[in-house]
PDB file of C-alpha atoms in Angstrom:
ATOM      1  CA  UNK A  26      53.827  16.961  25.750  1.00 47.00           C
ATOM      2  CA  UNK A  27      50.674  16.629  24.212  1.00 48.00           C
ATOM      3  CA  UNK A  28      50.472  18.319  20.903  1.00 49.00           C
ATOM      4  CA  UNK A  29      47.593  20.543  20.066  1.00 49.00           C
ATOM      5  CA  UNK A  30      46.595  21.389  16.634  1.00 52.00           C
ATOM      6  CA  UNK A  31      43.141  23.707  17.046  1.00 52.00           C
ATOM      7  CA  UNK A  32      41.301  23.828  14.036  1.00 51.00           C
ATOM      8  CA  UNK A  33      41.624  27.261  11.954  1.00 54.00           C
ATOM      9  CA  UNK A  34      38.861  26.600   9.585  1.00 50.00           C
ATOM     10  CA  UNK A  35      37.256  30.117   9.423  1.00 54.00           C
ATOM     11  CA  UNK A  36      33.368  29.761  10.887  1.00 51.00           C
ATOM     12  CA  UNK A  37      31.852  30.933   8.020  1.00 48.00           C
ATOM     13  CA  UNK A  38      33.352  28.109   6.129  1.00 49.00           C
ATOM     14  CA  UNK A  39      32.135  25.134   8.180  1.00 50.00           C
ATOM     15  CA  UNK A  40      29.581  23.840   7.786  1.00 59.00           C
ATOM     16  CA  UNK A  41      26.652  23.505   9.860  1.00 65.00           C
ATOM     17  CA  UNK A  42      25.267  20.257  10.759  1.00 78.00           C
ATOM     18  CA  UNK A  43      21.879  19.059   9.050  1.00 86.00           C
ATOM     19  CA  UNK A  44      19.652  16.618  11.143  1.00 91.00           C
ATOM     20  CA  UNK A  45      20.565  12.570  10.245  1.00 92.00           C
ATOM     21  CA  UNK A  46      16.875  11.169   9.068  1.00 92.00           C
ATOM     22  CA  UNK A  47      15.933   7.487   9.333  1.00 92.00           C
ATOM     23  CA  UNK A  48      15.159   6.321   5.290  1.00 91.00           C
ATOM     24  CA  UNK A  49      12.027   4.746   6.753  1.00 89.00           C
ATOM     25  CA  UNK A  50       9.743   2.970   3.403  1.00 86.00           C
ATOM     26  CA  UNK A  51       7.427   5.462   1.820  1.00 85.00           C
ATOM     27  CA  UNK A  52       9.824   8.621   3.094  1.00 88.00           C
ATOM     28  CA  UNK A  53       9.916  10.845  -0.059  1.00 89.00           C
ATOM     29  CA  UNK A  54      13.478  12.445  -0.619  1.00 91.00           C
ATOM     30  CA  UNK A  55      15.703  14.423  -3.764  1.00 92.00           C
ATOM     31  CA  UNK A  56      19.482  13.109  -4.302  1.00 94.00           C
ATOM     32  CA  UNK A  57      21.052  16.066  -4.414  1.00 92.00           C
ATOM     33  CA  UNK A  58      23.670  15.620  -7.155  1.00 91.00           C
ATOM     34  CA  UNK A  59      21.542  14.073  -9.356  1.00 91.00           C
ATOM     35  CA  UNK A  60      17.678  15.564  -8.537  1.00 90.00           C
ATOM     36  CA  UNK A  61      15.782  12.334  -8.805  1.00 91.00           C
ATOM     37  CA  UNK A  62      12.789  12.240  -6.675  1.00 90.00           C
ATOM     38  CA  UNK A  63      11.276   9.448  -5.278  1.00 89.00           C
ATOM     39  CA  UNK A  64       9.836   6.925  -1.986  1.00 89.00           C
ATOM     40  CA  UNK A  65      11.952   4.766  -0.245  1.00 90.00           C
ATOM     41  CA  UNK A  66      10.617   1.809  -1.042  1.00 89.00           C
ATOM     42  CA  UNK A  67      14.630  -0.430   0.507  1.00 86.00           C
ATOM     43  CA  UNK A  68      17.806   0.301   2.883  1.00 87.00           C
ATOM     44  CA  UNK A  69      20.496  -1.817   2.850  1.00 82.00           C
ATOM     45  CA  UNK A  70      24.379  -1.175   4.401  1.00 75.00           C
ATOM     46  CA  UNK A  71      25.146   2.283   3.071  1.00 84.00           C
ATOM     47  CA  UNK A  72      22.705   2.293   0.539  1.00 89.00           C
ATOM     48  CA  UNK A  73      19.259   2.912   0.257  1.00 92.00           C
ATOM     49  CA  UNK A  74      16.713   2.375  -2.710  1.00 91.00           C
ATOM     50  CA  UNK A  75      14.344   5.350  -4.565  1.00 91.00           C
ATOM     51  CA  UNK A  76      11.570   4.583  -6.636  1.00 87.00           C
ATOM     52  CA  UNK A  77       9.933   7.994  -8.554  1.00 85.00           C
ATOM     53  CA  UNK A  78       6.587   8.361  -9.393  1.00 79.00           C
ATOM     54  CA  UNK A  79       6.640   6.163 -12.468  1.00 79.00           C
ATOM     55  CA  UNK A  80       8.763   3.152 -11.094  1.00 79.00           C
ATOM     56  CA  UNK A  81      11.488   3.959 -11.388  1.00 84.00           C
ATOM     57  CA  UNK A  82      14.471   2.204  -9.527  1.00 88.00           C
ATOM     58  CA  UNK A  83      17.800   4.356  -8.426  1.00 90.00           C
ATOM     59  CA  UNK A  84      20.606   2.851  -5.465  1.00 91.00           C
ATOM     60  CA  UNK A  85      22.580   5.812  -3.600  1.00 93.00           C
ATOM     61  CA  UNK A  86      24.950   5.489  -1.146  1.00 92.00           C
ATOM     62  CA  UNK A  87      24.329   6.849   2.060  1.00 92.00           C
ATOM     63  CA  UNK A  88      25.919   9.548   2.250  1.00 91.00           C
ATOM     64  CA  UNK A  89      26.032  12.577   4.669  1.00 92.00           C
ATOM     65  CA  UNK A  90      24.027  15.272   3.139  1.00 92.00           C
ATOM     66  CA  UNK A  91      22.999  13.765   0.017  1.00 93.00           C
ATOM     67  CA  UNK A  92      19.503  14.520   0.030  1.00 95.00           C
ATOM     68  CA  UNK A  93      16.910  17.230   0.335  1.00 92.00           C
ATOM     69  CA  UNK A  94      13.902  16.280   2.562  1.00 89.00           C
ATOM     70  CA  UNK A  95      11.028  19.089   1.898  1.00 82.00           C
ATOM     71  CA  UNK A  96      13.817  21.530   0.430  1.00 83.00           C
ATOM     72  CA  UNK A  97      16.060  20.829   3.578  1.00 89.00           C
ATOM     73  CA  UNK A  98      19.267  19.517   3.725  1.00 92.00           C
ATOM     74  CA  UNK A  99      19.512  15.728   5.354  1.00 93.00           C
ATOM     75  CA  UNK A 100      21.629  12.854   6.001  1.00 93.00           C
ATOM     76  CA  UNK A 101      19.599   9.411   5.932  1.00 94.00           C
ATOM     77  CA  UNK A 102      20.706   6.437   7.781  1.00 92.00           C
ATOM     78  CA  UNK A 103      19.425   3.158   7.990  1.00 89.00           C
ATOM     79  CA  UNK A 104      16.223   3.205  10.326  1.00 85.00           C
ATOM     80  CA  UNK A 105      16.215   1.074  12.893  1.00 77.00           C
ATOM     81  CA  UNK A 106      14.583  -2.404  12.954  1.00 61.00           C
ATOM     82  CA  UNK A 107      11.249  -0.884  15.099  1.00 49.00           C
ATOM     83  CA  UNK A 108       8.499  -0.320  12.499  1.00 50.00           C
ATOM     84  CA  UNK A 109       7.748   3.463  11.749  1.00 50.00           C
ATOM     85  CA  UNK A 110       5.027   5.225  11.733  1.00 54.00           C
ATOM     86  CA  UNK A 111       3.477   5.887   7.892  1.00 56.00           C
ATOM     87  CA  UNK A 112       5.412   9.176   7.267  1.00 65.00           C
ATOM     88  CA  UNK A 113       2.480   9.864   3.539  1.00 68.00           C
ATOM     89  CA  UNK A 114      -0.417   8.323   2.826  1.00 69.00           C
ATOM     90  CA  UNK A 115      -1.296   6.250  -0.620  1.00 70.00           C
ATOM     91  CA  UNK A 116      -0.705   8.523  -2.850  1.00 59.00           C
ATOM     92  CA  UNK A 117       2.655   9.570  -1.205  1.00 62.00           C
ATOM     93  CA  UNK A 118       1.296  12.795  -0.310  1.00 62.00           C
ATOM     94  CA  UNK A 119       2.324  13.899   4.017  1.00 56.00           C
ATOM     95  CA  UNK A 120       1.035  12.232   6.104  1.00 58.00           C
ATOM     96  CA  UNK A 121      -1.535  14.410   8.901  1.00 55.00           C
ATOM     97  CA  UNK A 122      -2.219  12.496  12.084  1.00 58.00           C
ATOM     98  CA  UNK A 123      -5.807  13.481  13.447  1.00 55.00           C
ATOM     99  CA  UNK A 124      -6.412  15.331  10.815  1.00 53.00           C
ATOM    100  CA  UNK A 125      -9.902  16.452  10.826  1.00 55.00           C
ATOM    101  CA  UNK A 126     -11.973  16.178   7.275  1.00 48.00           C
ATOM    102  CA  UNK A 127     -12.549  19.504   5.789  1.00 54.00           C
ATOM    103  CA  UNK A 128     -16.035  20.228   5.133  1.00 58.00           C
ATOM    104  CA  UNK A 129     -16.694  19.487   1.808  1.00 61.00           C
ATOM    105  CA  UNK A 130     -15.944  22.601  -1.171  1.00 74.00           C
ATOM    106  CA  UNK A 131     -18.446  23.830  -3.488  1.00 83.00           C
ATOM    107  CA  UNK A 132     -16.066  22.160  -6.420  1.00 88.00           C
ATOM    108  CA  UNK A 133     -16.262  18.333  -7.683  1.00 91.00           C
ATOM    109  CA  UNK A 134     -14.414  15.603  -9.551  1.00 94.00           C
ATOM    110  CA  UNK A 135     -16.340  13.685 -11.655  1.00 95.00           C
ATOM    111  CA  UNK A 136     -15.920  10.182 -12.867  1.00 94.00           C
ATOM    112  CA  UNK A 137     -17.091   8.005 -14.913  1.00 92.00           C
ATOM    113  CA  UNK A 138     -18.592   4.712 -12.739  1.00 90.00           C
ATOM    114  CA  UNK A 139     -17.945   3.210  -9.456  1.00 92.00           C
ATOM    115  CA  UNK A 140     -14.783   1.175 -10.156  1.00 95.00           C
ATOM    116  CA  UNK A 141     -13.250   5.290 -10.867  1.00 94.00           C
ATOM    117  CA  UNK A 142     -14.517   5.905  -7.824  1.00 93.00           C
ATOM    118  CA  UNK A 143     -13.208   3.056  -5.584  1.00 94.00           C
ATOM    119  CA  UNK A 144      -9.984   3.230  -6.709  1.00 95.00           C
ATOM    120  CA  UNK A 145      -9.639   7.081  -6.855  1.00 94.00           C
ATOM    121  CA  UNK A 146     -10.116   6.882  -2.868  1.00 93.00           C
ATOM    122  CA  UNK A 147      -8.313   3.706  -2.306  1.00 92.00           C
ATOM    123  CA  UNK A 148      -5.250   6.013  -2.985  1.00 92.00           C
ATOM    124  CA  UNK A 149      -6.090   9.616  -2.454  1.00 91.00           C
ATOM    125  CA  UNK A 150      -9.328   9.140   0.341  1.00 88.00           C
ATOM    126  CA  UNK A 151      -6.930  10.499   2.850  1.00 86.00           C
ATOM    127  CA  UNK A 152      -5.874  13.654   0.795  1.00 86.00           C
ATOM    128  CA  UNK A 153      -9.237  14.150  -0.404  1.00 88.00           C
ATOM    129  CA  UNK A 154     -11.232  14.302   2.882  1.00 87.00           C
ATOM    130  CA  UNK A 155      -8.526  16.497   3.825  1.00 85.00           C
ATOM    131  CA  UNK A 156      -8.865  19.239   0.884  1.00 85.00           C
ATOM    132  CA  UNK A 157     -12.876  18.598   2.064  1.00 88.00           C
ATOM    133  CA  UNK A 158     -13.012  17.100  -2.011  1.00 89.00           C
ATOM    134  CA  UNK A 159     -16.247  14.588  -3.127  1.00 89.00           C
ATOM    135  CA  UNK A 160     -16.325  12.465  -5.726  1.00 91.00           C
ATOM    136  CA  UNK A 161     -18.894  11.471  -7.542  1.00 91.00           C
ATOM    137  CA  UNK A 162     -20.049   8.827 -10.009  1.00 87.00           C
ATOM    138  CA  UNK A 163     -21.279   9.401 -13.636  1.00 88.00           C
ATOM    139  CA  UNK A 164     -22.294   5.938 -14.611  1.00 80.00           C
ATOM    140  CA  UNK A 165     -20.682   7.045 -18.394  1.00 82.00           C
ATOM    141  CA  UNK A 166     -20.229  10.501 -19.803  1.00 88.00           C
ATOM    142  CA  UNK A 167     -22.523  10.456 -22.543  1.00 90.00           C
ATOM    143  CA  UNK A 168     -24.655  13.286 -20.820  1.00 92.00           C
ATOM    144  CA  UNK A 169     -21.757  15.042 -19.783  1.00 93.00           C
ATOM    145  CA  UNK A 170     -22.343  19.068 -21.241  1.00 93.00           C
ATOM    146  CA  UNK A 171     -25.411  18.762 -19.845  1.00 93.00           C
ATOM    147  CA  UNK A 172     -24.218  17.772 -16.452  1.00 92.00           C
ATOM    148  CA  UNK A 173     -21.697  20.276 -16.264  1.00 93.00           C
ATOM    149  CA  UNK A 174     -24.303  22.969 -17.439  1.00 93.00           C
ATOM    150  CA  UNK A 175     -26.235  21.536 -14.084  1.00 92.00           C
ATOM    151  CA  UNK A 176     -23.678  21.869 -11.899  1.00 93.00           C
ATOM    152  CA  UNK A 177     -22.822  25.086 -13.200  1.00 93.00           C
ATOM    153  CA  UNK A 178     -19.061  25.979 -11.851  1.00 94.00           C
ATOM    154  CA  UNK A 179     -18.291  29.126 -11.303  1.00 94.00           C
ATOM    155  CA  UNK A 180     -14.251  30.168 -10.179  1.00 93.00           C
ATOM    156  CA  UNK A 181     -16.058  28.727  -6.641  1.00 92.00           C
ATOM    157  CA  UNK A 182     -16.728  25.603  -7.511  1.00 93.00           C
ATOM    158  CA  UNK A 183     -14.871  24.858  -9.716  1.00 94.00           C
ATOM    159  CA  UNK A 184     -15.437  21.274 -11.600  1.00 95.00           C
ATOM    160  CA  UNK A 185     -12.920  18.725 -12.377  1.00 94.00           C
ATOM    161  CA  UNK A 186     -14.155  15.160 -14.774  1.00 96.00           C
ATOM    162  CA  UNK A 187     -11.980  12.098 -15.274  1.00 95.00           C
ATOM    163  CA  UNK A 188     -12.750  10.052 -18.266  1.00 94.00           C
ATOM    164  CA  UNK A 189     -11.964   6.596 -19.903  1.00 92.00           C
ATOM    165  CA  UNK A 190     -10.164   5.927 -22.744  1.00 91.00           C
ATOM    166  CA  UNK A 191      -9.655   9.967 -23.917  1.00 91.00           C
ATOM    167  CA  UNK A 192      -7.798   9.586 -26.924  1.00 91.00           C
ATOM    168  CA  UNK A 193      -7.695  11.170 -29.969  1.00 92.00           C
ATOM    169  CA  UNK A 194     -10.928  10.489 -32.241  1.00 91.00           C
ATOM    170  CA  UNK A 195     -12.373   8.710 -29.261  1.00 90.00           C
ATOM    171  CA  UNK A 196     -16.272   9.420 -28.653  1.00 91.00           C
ATOM    172  CA  UNK A 197     -15.109  10.443 -25.135  1.00 91.00           C
ATOM    173  CA  UNK A 198     -12.119  12.357 -26.774  1.00 92.00           C
ATOM    174  CA  UNK A 199     -15.713  14.169 -28.743  1.00 94.00           C
ATOM    175  CA  UNK A 200     -17.767  14.621 -26.214  1.00 94.00           C
ATOM    176  CA  UNK A 201     -15.273  16.341 -23.636  1.00 92.00           C
ATOM    177  CA  UNK A 202     -14.423  18.646 -26.861  1.00 93.00           C
ATOM    178  CA  UNK A 203     -17.939  19.920 -26.291  1.00 94.00           C
ATOM    179  CA  UNK A 204     -17.378  21.475 -22.873  1.00 94.00           C
ATOM    180  CA  UNK A 205     -15.729  25.199 -22.877  1.00 91.00           C
ATOM    181  CA  UNK A 206     -16.298  26.304 -19.325  1.00 93.00           C
ATOM    182  CA  UNK A 207     -13.220  28.233 -17.793  1.00 94.00           C
ATOM    183  CA  UNK A 208     -14.156  26.666 -14.848  1.00 95.00           C
ATOM    184  CA  UNK A 209     -14.181  22.341 -15.873  1.00 96.00           C
ATOM    185  CA  UNK A 210     -10.692  20.234 -15.720  1.00 96.00           C
ATOM    186  CA  UNK A 211     -11.427  17.127 -18.544  1.00 96.00           C
ATOM    187  CA  UNK A 212      -8.919  14.924 -18.221  1.00 95.00           C
ATOM    188  CA  UNK A 213      -8.485  11.044 -18.639  1.00 93.00           C
ATOM    189  CA  UNK A 214      -6.287   8.128 -18.945  1.00 94.00           C
ATOM    190  CA  UNK A 215      -5.559   6.677 -21.836  1.00 94.00           C
ATOM    191  CA  UNK A 216      -6.920   3.204 -21.166  1.00 94.00           C
ATOM    192  CA  UNK A 217     -10.749   1.246 -22.308  1.00 91.00           C
ATOM    193  CA  UNK A 218     -11.662   0.931 -18.361  1.00 94.00           C
ATOM    194  CA  UNK A 219      -9.953   2.176 -15.090  1.00 95.00           C
ATOM    195  CA  UNK A 220      -8.820  -1.508 -14.938  1.00 96.00           C
ATOM    196  CA  UNK A 221      -6.486  -1.086 -16.813  1.00 96.00           C
ATOM    197  CA  UNK A 222      -4.571   1.759 -14.918  1.00 96.00           C
ATOM    198  CA  UNK A 223      -3.632  -0.844 -12.677  1.00 96.00           C
ATOM    199  CA  UNK A 224      -0.073  -2.396 -13.253  1.00 96.00           C
ATOM    200  CA  UNK A 225       0.104  -5.932 -13.926  1.00 95.00           C
ATOM    201  CA  UNK A 226       3.354  -6.413 -11.987  1.00 93.00           C
ATOM    202  CA  UNK A 227       0.802  -5.514  -9.002  1.00 93.00           C
ATOM    203  CA  UNK A 228      -1.548  -8.482  -9.627  1.00 93.00           C
ATOM    204  CA  UNK A 229       0.748 -11.090 -10.817  1.00 93.00           C
ATOM    205  CA  UNK A 230      -0.144 -10.939 -14.591  1.00 94.00           C
ATOM    206  CA  UNK A 231       2.133 -10.018 -17.390  1.00 93.00           C
ATOM    207  CA  UNK A 232      -0.025  -8.129 -19.431  1.00 95.00           C
ATOM    208  CA  UNK A 233      -3.707  -6.433 -19.678  1.00 96.00           C
ATOM    209  CA  UNK A 234      -5.172  -9.058 -21.920  1.00 95.00           C
ATOM    210  CA  UNK A 235      -6.920  -7.848 -25.386  1.00 94.00           C
ATOM    211  CA  UNK A 236     -10.141  -8.958 -25.995  1.00 94.00           C
ATOM    212  CA  UNK A 237     -12.142  -8.578 -29.305  1.00 91.00           C
ATOM    213  CA  UNK A 238     -14.421  -6.052 -30.489  1.00 87.00           C
ATOM    214  CA  UNK A 239     -17.766  -6.802 -29.406  1.00 88.00           C
ATOM    215  CA  UNK A 240     -17.074  -8.776 -26.436  1.00 90.00           C
ATOM    216  CA  UNK A 241     -18.107  -6.914 -23.557  1.00 94.00           C
ATOM    217  CA  UNK A 242     -14.498  -5.759 -22.097  1.00 95.00           C
ATOM    218  CA  UNK A 243     -14.488  -7.057 -18.510  1.00 95.00           C
ATOM    219  CA  UNK A 244     -15.644  -9.974 -19.313  1.00 95.00           C
ATOM    220  CA  UNK A 245     -13.342 -10.878 -21.873  1.00 96.00           C
ATOM    221  CA  UNK A 246     -10.442 -10.607 -18.962  1.00 96.00           C
ATOM    222  CA  UNK A 247     -12.041 -11.972 -16.810  1.00 95.00           C
ATOM    223  CA  UNK A 248     -12.417 -14.895 -19.094  1.00 94.00           C
ATOM    224  CA  UNK A 249      -8.361 -14.554 -20.973  1.00 95.00           C
ATOM    225  CA  UNK A 250      -7.048 -14.541 -17.449  1.00 95.00           C
ATOM    226  CA  UNK A 251      -8.703 -17.307 -16.065  1.00 94.00           C
ATOM    227  CA  UNK A 252     -11.030 -15.820 -13.613  1.00 93.00           C
ATOM    228  CA  UNK A 253     -14.614 -16.551 -12.389  1.00 93.00           C
ATOM    229  CA  UNK A 254     -16.567 -14.235 -14.848  1.00 91.00           C
ATOM    230  CA  UNK A 255     -18.294 -12.356 -12.741  1.00 94.00           C
ATOM    231  CA  UNK A 256     -16.537  -9.045 -13.462  1.00 94.00           C
ATOM    232  CA  UNK A 257     -17.348  -7.833  -9.586  1.00 93.00           C
ATOM    233  CA  UNK A 258     -15.450 -10.135  -7.856  1.00 94.00           C
ATOM    234  CA  UNK A 259     -12.601  -9.284 -10.660  1.00 95.00           C
ATOM    235  CA  UNK A 260     -12.999  -5.678  -9.247  1.00 95.00           C
ATOM    236  CA  UNK A 261     -12.611  -6.059  -5.363  1.00 94.00           C
ATOM    237  CA  UNK A 262      -9.557  -8.494  -6.620  1.00 94.00           C
ATOM    238  CA  UNK A 263      -8.165  -6.295  -8.249  1.00 95.00           C
ATOM    239  CA  UNK A 264      -8.848  -3.556  -6.170  1.00 94.00           C
ATOM    240  CA  UNK A 265      -7.053  -5.612  -3.016  1.00 93.00           C
ATOM    241  CA  UNK A 266      -4.319  -5.786  -4.580  1.00 92.00           C
ATOM    242  CA  UNK A 267      -3.890  -1.629  -4.933  1.00 94.00           C
ATOM    243  CA  UNK A 268      -2.008  -0.319  -1.525  1.00 91.00           C
ATOM    244  CA  UNK A 269      -0.290   3.364  -2.876  1.00 90.00           C
ATOM    245  CA  UNK A 270       0.065   5.223  -6.057  1.00 90.00           C
ATOM    246  CA  UNK A 271       2.721   3.086  -6.634  1.00 91.00           C
ATOM    247  CA  UNK A 272       0.688   0.589  -8.227  1.00 94.00           C
ATOM    248  CA  UNK A 273      -1.067   2.378 -10.422  1.00 94.00           C
ATOM    249  CA  UNK A 274      -0.181   3.883 -13.961  1.00 95.00           C
ATOM    250  CA  UNK A 275       1.105   6.976 -14.400  1.00 94.00           C
ATOM    251  CA  UNK A 276      -0.914   8.157 -17.077  1.00 95.00           C
ATOM    252  CA  UNK A 277      -3.501   8.010 -13.695  1.00 95.00           C
ATOM    253  CA  UNK A 278      -1.961   9.084 -11.275  1.00 94.00           C
ATOM    254  CA  UNK A 279      -0.657  12.706 -13.231  1.00 93.00           C
ATOM    255  CA  UNK A 280      -4.788  13.140 -14.468  1.00 94.00           C
ATOM    256  CA  UNK A 281      -6.346  13.132 -11.165  1.00 94.00           C
ATOM    257  CA  UNK A 282      -3.346  15.156  -9.125  1.00 93.00           C
ATOM    258  CA  UNK A 283      -4.486  17.910 -11.799  1.00 94.00           C
ATOM    259  CA  UNK A 284      -7.878  17.730 -10.762  1.00 95.00           C
ATOM    260  CA  UNK A 285      -7.577  17.866  -7.369  1.00 93.00           C
ATOM    261  CA  UNK A 286      -5.001  21.170  -8.081  1.00 93.00           C
ATOM    262  CA  UNK A 287      -7.988  22.610  -9.977  1.00 94.00           C
ATOM    263  CA  UNK A 288     -10.360  21.741  -7.736  1.00 93.00           C
ATOM    264  CA  UNK A 289      -8.018  23.075  -4.775  1.00 92.00           C
ATOM    265  CA  UNK A 290      -7.282  25.898  -6.284  1.00 88.00           C
ATOM    266  CA  UNK A 291      -7.538  29.189  -4.737  1.00 81.00           C
TER     267      UNK A 291
END
């Protein structure tokens, strides 16, 4: 005689089913137990490896209901062999396939030079076009207070400025302190040049070299690394190694994200 074992669990105590989501590379999730949030960089049998925005790696089991995706509980599963369509931009934001660029805002982001602008475009270009934010470069910040006054920032036309080598006591910090408008945000990174904001590991070098005072920094870097002393070609080599936010130092990532939030705030 066939036995019959009915499920007597009350409906309100049963776990609702959750979606299964392939653990595709660059998918950003949060592990429910630890709160660790990062992008998928690898998925083996039974485990997934996440990398947070600061480059820290953690390995987690592919447990049922083990992750949050945009605030919703999901079960991660191994992806199929077929390559998945990218779901993230180079900055780690959610990709919007087919999205048209927004009409440019009145607000702007100013950076010091062409290399800064090209690096920002490389990583945040998709986000900036969707938000309608234009990035312009200044060729230095010596005249920043006058440039800000000419821009005439306002609540509906905010200005963000990214400054190289913004550390206490530097010339750049003294200039930045003269900008006091509440509609302007001046942030920076501690590096002598934006080149240093690219992680050495992404370039296959152990560290950025120390260049003696009195030497042109970029030329000194090329010389120390054994590169041809052509700073334009050197920069193109550096830029070609940047494919996402994971290739940049956290100090630059945080600064640019703050500027975008400032310029696009309602």
